[in-house]
Amino acid sequence: MAETKKLMRALAGEVLDTPPIWMMRQAGRYLPEYRATRARAGDFLSLCYTPELAAEVTLQPIRRYGFDAAILFADILLVPQALGAELWFETGEGPRLSTVTTQADLDRLKGPEDIHDHLAPVYETVRILARELPRETALIGFAGAPWTVATYMIAGRGTPDQGPAHALMREDRATFEALLERITEATIAYLSRQIEAGAEVVKLFDSWAGSLKGEDFDAWAVAPAKRIIAALKARHPGVPVIAFPREAGPRYVGFARATGADCVALDNSVSAQWAAANVQVDGCVQGNLDPRLLVTGGEELVEETRRIVRAFAGGPHIFNLGHGITPDADPENVSRMIEAVRGGRA
Ligand code: CP3
């Protein structure tokens, strides 16, 4: 049967009249229905680990807006937790983890195939979604890329410059490499299970790829993504992979070819014209609206949305934001953005 889901067609390289749309963090605090379900769950991690509620918040933006794809509701930091790290969220501040900075810390972590009992609720969420999503809506699974996950595991929190991870890379390369290796293997195992449970596409979030320069970018952004994608393609041929090396700048060029990704997600620091000429030449791209525009709205939101659609109209494109929608965004602005995309290329 010919593929009818617009997202899958764009990922296969088809140029569509209007691009499929979804948004990073589309299930989130800007939506009152999300805040209500999160309150029922009690806290963010309980929401992630309660399949019925995680599926519910995944479906909320699909019901409200009719996006072309749903992204599994979970978090990239569930993998470190499944490996044995402690994880909690400080209200108003973000994630905290027990740190991994020595061989002894690493020895205390579990093996990459020992994560599945802990992550079983996530696989159950995927199974529920595969049953309940409208037939035209694609289901995206995801994981953090090894470098980004490692930056949180090494520092025990988010960091502005990923300093602790860079320091470990320089000072104890063996431990750093072994940690990246463990995360890479766990990520392959985790994404494989998501695909077996019903994810049709998977996305690798490398939110901190931009702090890797030169050979470090090749070693810790390109090489792990290439390995994960090759392993997934060997086990699950035909399942497309979206890679998001955020803030990669000039290193976006050739990233799809170097890693085997079917689509590269663009942040909003690169211009759409530049990316069309230099990145989209290799295949599908996703992005790159500035999420601030969903806070500020107005004509600028509509103009900028149309400009991005026009810039990428010559090749396969998935309309998305350059990063996640923020809690202060106006849900009405999301409707305006969708209307500007689907209302044609005026
Ligand atoms: O996109 C989606 O709708 C799917 C769900 C999703 C979440 N996190 C839910 C979430 C996805 C794909 C992620 C990925 C993620 N998580 C990344 C990579 C993408 C990026 O944003 O760069 C990172 C770095 C994380 C780690 C993380 N999780 C941080 C730093 C934070 C705190 C910052 C914040 O926005 O509060 C989270 C929490 C988080 N993950 C929330 C959501 C909806 C907010 C939690 C809440 O409800 O309080």
Short mmCIF file of C-alpha atoms and ligand atoms in Angstrom, two decimals:
data_model
loop_
_atom_site.label_atom_id
_atom_site.label_comp_id
_atom_site.label_asym_id
_atom_site.label_seq_id
_atom_site.Cartn_x
_atom_site.Cartn_y
_atom_site.Cartn_z
CA MET A 1 0.00 0.00 0.00
CA ALA A 2 1.31 3.44 -0.89
CA GLU A 3 2.37 5.50 2.13
CA THR A 4 -0.32 8.03 2.98
CA LYS A 5 1.13 9.68 6.10
CA LYS A 6 2.52 13.04 5.02
CA LEU A 7 5.40 12.90 7.49
CA MET A 8 6.55 9.53 6.13
CA ARG A 9 6.32 10.78 2.55
CA ALA A 10 8.48 13.82 3.31
CA LEU A 11 11.00 11.59 5.09
CA ALA A 12 11.12 9.38 1.99
CA GLY A 13 12.16 12.45 -0.01
CA GLU A 14 8.85 13.49 -1.51
CA VAL A 15 8.23 17.21 -2.11
CA LEU A 16 4.68 17.95 -0.95
CA ASP A 17 2.40 20.89 -1.73
CA THR A 18 2.33 21.81 1.93
CA PRO A 19 4.85 20.38 4.37
CA PRO A 20 3.78 18.14 7.25
CA ILE A 21 3.87 19.91 10.65
CA TRP A 22 4.71 19.00 14.21
CA MET A 23 6.47 20.92 17.01
CA MET A 24 9.24 20.07 19.41
CA ARG A 25 7.75 19.93 22.94
CA GLN A 26 4.25 20.04 21.45
CA ALA A 27 2.98 18.31 24.60
CA GLY A 28 3.94 20.81 27.26
CA ARG A 29 3.18 23.48 29.78
CA TYR A 30 1.82 26.05 27.28
CA LEU A 31 -1.30 23.81 27.07
CA PRO A 32 -3.82 23.98 29.96
CA GLU A 33 -4.82 20.34 29.32
CA TYR A 34 -1.17 19.29 29.74
CA ARG A 35 -0.92 21.14 33.06
CA ALA A 36 -4.11 19.42 34.26
CA THR A 37 -2.84 15.92 33.38
CA ARG A 38 0.58 16.66 34.86
CA ALA A 39 -1.17 17.70 38.10
CA ARG A 40 -3.04 14.38 38.10
CA ALA A 41 0.25 12.51 37.69
CA GLY A 42 1.78 14.50 40.56
CA ASP A 43 5.13 15.27 38.97
CA PHE A 44 6.91 15.18 35.63
CA LEU A 45 8.64 11.80 36.06
CA SER A 46 5.42 10.11 37.24
CA LEU A 47 3.80 11.48 34.10
CA CYS A 48 6.58 9.92 31.98
CA TYR A 49 6.21 6.53 33.72
CA THR A 50 2.38 6.28 33.73
CA PRO A 51 1.56 4.96 30.24
CA GLU A 52 -2.11 6.04 30.17
CA LEU A 53 -1.23 9.61 31.20
CA ALA A 54 1.88 9.86 29.01
CA ALA A 55 -0.24 8.68 26.06
CA GLU A 56 -2.94 11.20 27.00
CA VAL A 57 -0.56 14.19 26.93
CA THR A 58 0.95 12.93 23.65
CA LEU A 59 -2.54 12.90 22.11
CA GLN A 60 -3.63 16.32 23.43
CA PRO A 61 -1.84 18.45 20.80
CA ILE A 62 -2.98 16.04 18.07
CA ARG A 63 -6.63 16.55 19.08
CA ARG A 64 -6.27 20.30 19.44
CA TYR A 65 -4.23 21.04 16.30
CA GLY A 66 -4.21 17.95 14.05
CA PHE A 67 -0.43 17.81 13.75
CA ASP A 68 0.95 15.34 11.19
CA ALA A 69 3.06 13.60 13.83
CA ALA A 70 2.93 12.78 17.52
CA ILE A 71 6.12 12.50 19.53
CA LEU A 72 6.20 10.00 22.37
CA PHE A 73 5.99 11.80 25.72
CA ALA A 74 9.10 10.89 27.71
CA ASP A 75 12.49 12.49 28.37
CA ILE A 76 16.06 11.95 27.18
CA LEU A 77 17.13 11.57 30.83
CA LEU A 78 15.11 8.39 31.37
CA VAL A 79 18.02 6.45 29.81
CA PRO A 80 20.58 7.56 32.43
CA GLN A 81 18.02 6.72 35.10
CA ALA A 82 17.49 3.26 33.56
CA LEU A 83 21.29 2.81 33.61
CA GLY A 84 21.17 3.39 37.37
CA ALA A 85 21.79 7.13 37.79
CA GLU A 86 19.57 8.95 40.26
CA LEU A 87 17.34 11.53 38.55
CA TRP A 88 15.02 14.19 39.90
CA PHE A 89 13.68 17.55 38.76
CA GLU A 90 14.12 20.67 40.90
CA THR A 91 11.02 22.82 40.45
CA GLY A 92 11.80 25.86 38.35
CA GLU A 93 15.42 24.78 37.83
CA GLY A 94 15.50 21.59 35.78
CA PRO A 95 17.04 18.15 36.02
CA ARG A 96 19.48 16.86 38.64
CA LEU A 97 21.37 13.55 38.42
CA SER A 98 23.94 11.64 40.42
CA THR A 99 27.22 12.18 38.56
CA VAL A 100 29.44 9.79 36.60
CA THR A 101 33.03 11.03 36.48
CA THR A 102 35.20 8.02 37.39
CA GLN A 103 35.66 4.41 36.31
CA ALA A 104 34.16 3.39 39.68
CA ASP A 105 31.00 5.42 38.93
CA LEU A 106 30.79 3.75 35.54
CA ASP A 107 31.21 0.28 37.06
CA ARG A 108 28.13 0.93 39.19
CA LEU A 109 25.96 1.54 36.11
CA LYS A 110 23.93 -1.22 34.49
CA GLY A 111 24.66 -2.79 31.13
CA PRO A 112 22.96 -1.47 27.99
CA GLU A 113 20.53 -4.39 27.75
CA ASP A 114 19.59 -4.15 31.46
CA ILE A 115 17.54 -0.99 30.97
CA HIS A 116 14.34 -2.52 29.64
CA ASP A 117 12.53 -3.37 32.90
CA HIS A 118 12.89 0.24 34.00
CA LEU A 119 11.77 1.54 30.60
CA ALA A 120 8.88 -0.90 30.14
CA PRO A 121 6.26 1.83 30.86
CA VAL A 122 7.68 3.88 27.96
CA TYR A 123 7.28 0.93 25.58
CA GLU A 124 3.71 0.52 26.86
CA THR A 125 3.04 4.21 26.09
CA VAL A 126 4.23 3.60 22.52
CA ARG A 127 1.90 0.59 22.18
CA ILE A 128 -1.08 2.62 23.38
CA LEU A 129 -0.25 5.42 20.94
CA ALA A 130 0.19 3.05 18.01
CA ARG A 131 -3.38 1.90 18.69
CA GLU A 132 -4.99 5.25 19.39
CA LEU A 133 -3.46 7.75 16.98
CA PRO A 134 -5.46 8.77 13.91
CA ARG A 135 -4.35 6.77 10.86
CA GLU A 136 -2.84 9.85 9.16
CA THR A 137 -0.65 10.75 12.16
CA ALA A 138 2.90 9.36 12.33
CA LEU A 139 4.39 8.28 15.66
CA ILE A 140 7.91 9.51 16.48
CA GLY A 141 10.03 7.83 19.16
CA PHE A 142 13.21 9.47 20.42
CA ALA A 143 16.31 9.40 22.56
CA GLY A 144 19.05 11.82 23.48
CA ALA A 145 22.27 11.53 21.49
CA PRO A 146 25.19 10.14 23.53
CA TRP A 147 27.10 13.43 23.85
CA THR A 148 24.08 15.37 25.11
CA VAL A 149 23.07 12.62 27.55
CA ALA A 150 26.69 12.40 28.77
CA THR A 151 26.82 16.16 29.45
CA TYR A 152 23.97 15.72 31.96
CA MET A 153 25.41 12.52 33.47
CA ILE A 154 28.86 14.03 33.98
CA ALA A 155 27.70 17.39 35.38
CA GLY A 156 24.63 16.08 37.19
CA ARG A 157 22.60 18.92 35.68
CA GLY A 158 22.25 21.15 32.63
CA THR A 159 25.26 23.40 32.03
CA PRO A 160 25.59 26.53 29.88
CA ASP A 161 28.86 25.46 28.20
CA GLN A 162 29.03 21.69 28.94
CA GLY A 163 32.27 22.49 30.80
CA PRO A 164 32.37 19.39 33.04
CA ALA A 165 31.92 17.03 30.05
CA HIS A 166 34.65 18.82 28.08
CA ALA A 167 36.91 18.62 31.13
CA LEU A 168 36.41 14.86 31.52
CA MET A 169 37.05 14.39 27.79
CA ARG A 170 40.45 16.09 28.21
CA GLU A 171 41.42 14.73 31.63
CA ASP A 172 40.19 11.13 31.61
CA ARG A 173 39.57 10.12 28.05
CA ALA A 174 39.18 6.42 28.89
CA THR A 175 36.28 7.02 31.28
CA PHE A 176 34.70 9.56 28.93
CA GLU A 177 34.90 7.13 26.00
CA ALA A 178 33.55 4.23 28.05
CA LEU A 179 30.60 6.36 29.17
CA LEU A 180 29.80 7.41 25.59
CA GLU A 181 30.07 3.76 24.57
CA ARG A 182 27.63 2.66 27.30
CA ILE A 183 25.11 5.36 26.33
CA THR A 184 25.46 4.53 22.62
CA GLU A 185 24.71 0.85 23.20
CA ALA A 186 21.80 1.66 25.54
CA THR A 187 20.37 4.09 22.98
CA ILE A 188 20.42 1.44 20.24
CA ALA A 189 18.66 -1.02 22.57
CA TYR A 190 16.11 1.60 23.71
CA LEU A 191 15.21 2.88 20.23
CA SER A 192 14.95 -0.68 18.88
CA ARG A 193 12.37 -1.47 21.55
CA GLN A 194 10.44 1.72 20.75
CA ILE A 195 10.32 0.70 17.09
CA GLU A 196 9.20 -2.82 18.01
CA ALA A 197 6.43 -1.26 20.13
CA GLY A 198 5.19 0.83 17.19
CA ALA A 199 7.33 3.95 16.69
CA GLU A 200 7.48 4.63 12.92
CA VAL A 201 10.28 7.21 13.00
CA VAL A 202 12.92 7.93 15.63
CA LYS A 203 14.69 11.17 16.44
CA LEU A 204 18.07 11.67 18.09
CA PHE A 205 18.29 14.91 20.11
CA ASP A 206 21.85 16.25 20.30
CA SER A 207 20.93 19.52 21.98
CA TRP A 208 24.51 20.35 22.92
CA ALA A 209 26.25 19.30 19.68
CA GLY A 210 27.11 22.96 19.09
CA SER A 211 29.75 22.97 21.82
CA LEU A 212 31.77 20.28 20.00
CA LYS A 213 34.29 21.78 17.59
CA GLY A 214 36.49 20.31 14.84
CA GLU A 215 37.56 16.72 15.48
CA ASP A 216 35.49 16.59 18.66
CA PHE A 217 32.36 17.11 16.56
CA ASP A 218 33.35 14.19 14.32
CA ALA A 219 34.20 11.94 17.25
CA TRP A 220 31.29 12.70 19.61
CA ALA A 221 28.43 14.00 17.43
CA VAL A 222 28.93 12.35 14.01
CA ALA A 223 30.41 8.96 14.96
CA PRO A 224 27.87 7.95 17.66
CA ALA A 225 24.94 9.06 15.48
CA LYS A 226 26.37 7.07 12.57
CA ARG A 227 26.72 3.96 14.73
CA ILE A 228 23.23 4.24 16.20
CA ILE A 229 21.66 4.82 12.80
CA ALA A 230 23.57 1.91 11.19
CA ALA A 231 22.53 -0.44 14.00
CA LEU A 232 18.88 0.64 13.77
CA LYS A 233 18.84 0.35 9.98
CA ALA A 234 20.31 -3.17 10.22
CA ARG A 235 17.59 -4.25 12.66
CA HIS A 236 14.71 -2.19 11.31
CA PRO A 237 15.26 -1.39 7.64
CA GLY A 238 12.95 1.32 6.38
CA VAL A 239 12.46 3.12 9.70
CA PRO A 240 13.60 6.71 9.10
CA VAL A 241 15.82 8.58 11.55
CA ILE A 242 15.78 12.34 12.19
CA ALA A 243 19.00 13.76 13.66
CA PHE A 244 19.11 17.07 15.52
CA PRO A 245 22.68 18.32 16.01
CA ARG A 246 21.52 21.59 17.53
CA GLU A 247 23.71 24.65 16.89
CA ALA A 248 25.96 22.65 14.56
CA GLY A 249 26.15 25.73 12.27
CA PRO A 250 28.46 24.95 9.32
CA ARG A 251 28.65 21.34 10.48
CA TYR A 252 25.02 20.87 9.42
CA VAL A 253 26.50 20.60 5.91
CA GLY A 254 27.00 16.92 5.08
CA PHE A 255 25.63 15.73 8.44
CA ALA A 256 22.97 13.52 6.81
CA ARG A 257 25.52 11.95 4.46
CA ALA A 258 28.05 11.41 7.24
CA THR A 259 25.58 9.77 9.65
CA GLY A 260 23.01 8.12 7.38
CA ALA A 261 20.18 10.24 8.86
CA ASP A 262 17.08 10.53 6.67
CA CYS A 263 16.36 14.05 7.88
CA VAL A 264 18.30 16.77 9.67
CA ALA A 265 16.50 19.03 12.14
CA LEU A 266 17.63 22.66 11.94
CA ASP A 267 17.72 25.07 14.88
CA ASN A 268 16.83 28.72 14.31
CA SER A 269 20.40 30.04 14.27
CA VAL A 270 20.82 29.10 10.60
CA SER A 271 18.95 30.90 7.83
CA ALA A 272 16.40 28.92 5.85
CA GLN A 273 17.88 30.06 2.51
CA TRP A 274 21.35 28.93 3.52
CA ALA A 275 20.04 25.60 4.80
CA ALA A 276 18.01 25.01 1.63
CA ALA A 277 21.13 25.51 -0.50
CA ASN A 278 23.58 23.64 1.73
CA VAL A 279 21.71 21.05 3.80
CA GLN A 280 18.44 20.27 2.01
CA VAL A 281 20.48 19.34 -1.09
CA ASP A 282 21.17 16.03 0.70
CA GLY A 283 17.54 15.28 1.59
CA CYS A 284 14.73 16.11 3.97
CA VAL A 285 15.16 18.89 6.53
CA GLN A 286 13.00 19.86 9.48
CA GLY A 287 12.73 23.26 11.15
CA ASN A 288 13.44 26.11 11.74
CA LEU A 289 10.98 28.66 13.17
CA ASP A 290 12.17 30.64 16.19
CA PRO A 291 10.02 29.44 19.13
CA ARG A 292 9.93 33.02 20.51
CA LEU A 293 7.53 33.88 17.68
CA LEU A 294 4.90 31.65 19.30
CA VAL A 295 5.10 33.97 22.31
CA THR A 296 5.11 37.24 20.40
CA GLY A 297 2.76 36.22 17.53
CA GLY A 298 1.36 38.87 15.19
CA GLU A 299 2.26 39.49 11.56
CA GLU A 300 5.88 38.60 12.21
CA LEU A 301 4.88 35.02 13.10
CA VAL A 302 2.83 34.66 9.91
CA GLU A 303 5.49 36.27 7.69
CA GLU A 304 8.33 34.25 9.12
CA THR A 305 6.34 30.99 8.88
CA ARG A 306 5.57 31.66 5.21
CA ARG A 307 9.17 32.63 4.52
CA ILE A 308 10.42 29.29 5.89
CA VAL A 309 7.84 27.32 3.90
CA ARG A 310 8.87 29.16 0.71
CA ALA A 311 12.59 28.75 1.35
CA PHE A 312 12.27 24.97 1.67
CA ALA A 313 9.58 24.51 -1.01
CA GLY A 314 12.03 23.08 -3.55
CA GLY A 315 12.83 19.93 -1.55
CA PRO A 316 11.51 17.60 1.13
CA HIS A 317 10.63 19.59 4.28
CA ILE A 318 8.90 19.03 7.61
CA PHE A 319 7.72 22.27 9.19
CA ASN A 320 8.88 22.56 12.82
CA LEU A 321 10.44 24.93 15.31
CA GLY A 322 14.16 25.48 15.80
CA HIS A 323 13.80 24.27 19.40
CA GLY A 324 11.00 23.41 21.84
CA ILE A 325 7.91 25.57 22.31
CA THR A 326 8.18 27.42 25.64
CA PRO A 327 5.65 27.44 28.52
CA ASP A 328 4.84 31.14 27.91
CA ALA A 329 3.74 30.52 24.29
CA ASP A 330 0.14 31.39 23.37
CA PRO A 331 -1.82 28.32 22.14
CA GLU A 332 -3.64 30.63 19.69
CA ASN A 333 -0.34 31.46 18.01
CA VAL A 334 0.16 27.76 17.25
CA SER A 335 -3.14 27.81 15.33
CA ARG A 336 -2.00 30.93 13.43
CA MET A 337 1.28 29.23 12.52
CA ILE A 338 -0.50 26.10 11.25
CA GLU A 339 -2.92 28.22 9.24
CA ALA A 340 0.04 30.07 7.68
CA VAL A 341 1.64 26.76 6.65
CA ARG A 342 -1.49 25.00 5.42
CA GLY A 343 -3.12 28.10 3.98
CA GLY A 344 -0.72 27.94 1.03
CA ARG A 345 2.47 29.56 -0.07
CA ALA A 346 1.08 33.05 -0.65
O1 CP3 B 1 8.78 17.08 22.36
C1 CP3 B 1 7.90 16.52 23.03
O2 CP3 B 1 6.75 16.99 23.17
C2 CP3 B 1 8.20 15.14 23.62
C3 CP3 B 1 8.66 15.09 24.94
C4 CP3 B 1 10.06 15.60 25.30
C5 CP3 B 1 10.35 16.16 26.56
N1 CP3 B 1 11.70 16.35 26.64
C6 CP3 B 1 9.37 16.45 27.61
C7 CP3 B 1 9.72 17.39 28.68
C8 CP3 B 1 11.25 15.53 24.57
C9 CP3 B 1 11.51 15.07 23.16
C10 CP3 B 1 12.28 16.00 25.46
C11 CP3 B 1 13.70 16.03 25.08
C12 CP3 B 1 14.68 16.62 26.01
N2 CP3 B 1 14.68 16.57 27.37
C13 CP3 B 1 15.86 17.27 25.59
C14 CP3 B 1 16.30 17.45 24.15
C15 CP3 B 1 15.58 18.54 23.46
C16 CP3 B 1 15.89 19.92 23.98
O3 CP3 B 1 14.98 20.52 24.58
O4 CP3 B 1 17.01 20.40 23.77
C17 CP3 B 1 16.54 17.68 26.76
C18 CP3 B 1 17.85 18.45 26.78
C19 CP3 B 1 15.80 17.22 27.87
C20 CP3 B 1 16.15 17.34 29.31
C21 CP3 B 1 15.17 18.15 30.04
N3 CP3 B 1 13.88 17.73 30.32
C22 CP3 B 1 15.35 19.42 30.60
C23 CP3 B 1 16.61 20.25 30.49
C24 CP3 B 1 14.14 19.78 31.20
C25 CP3 B 1 13.86 21.00 32.06
C26 CP3 B 1 13.66 22.21 31.21
C27 CP3 B 1 12.19 22.47 31.01
O5 CP3 B 1 11.78 22.75 29.88
O6 CP3 B 1 11.47 22.43 32.03
C28 CP3 B 1 13.22 18.72 30.98
C29 CP3 B 1 11.81 18.66 31.43
C30 CP3 B 1 10.78 18.38 30.38
N4 CP3 B 1 10.88 17.41 29.42
C31 CP3 B 1 9.50 18.99 30.29
C32 CP3 B 1 8.83 18.37 29.21
C33 CP3 B 1 7.42 18.65 28.74
C34 CP3 B 1 8.95 20.05 31.22
C35 CP3 B 1 8.56 19.30 32.46
C36 CP3 B 1 7.37 19.84 33.19
O7 CP3 B 1 6.22 19.54 32.83
O8 CP3 B 1 7.63 20.51 34.19
#
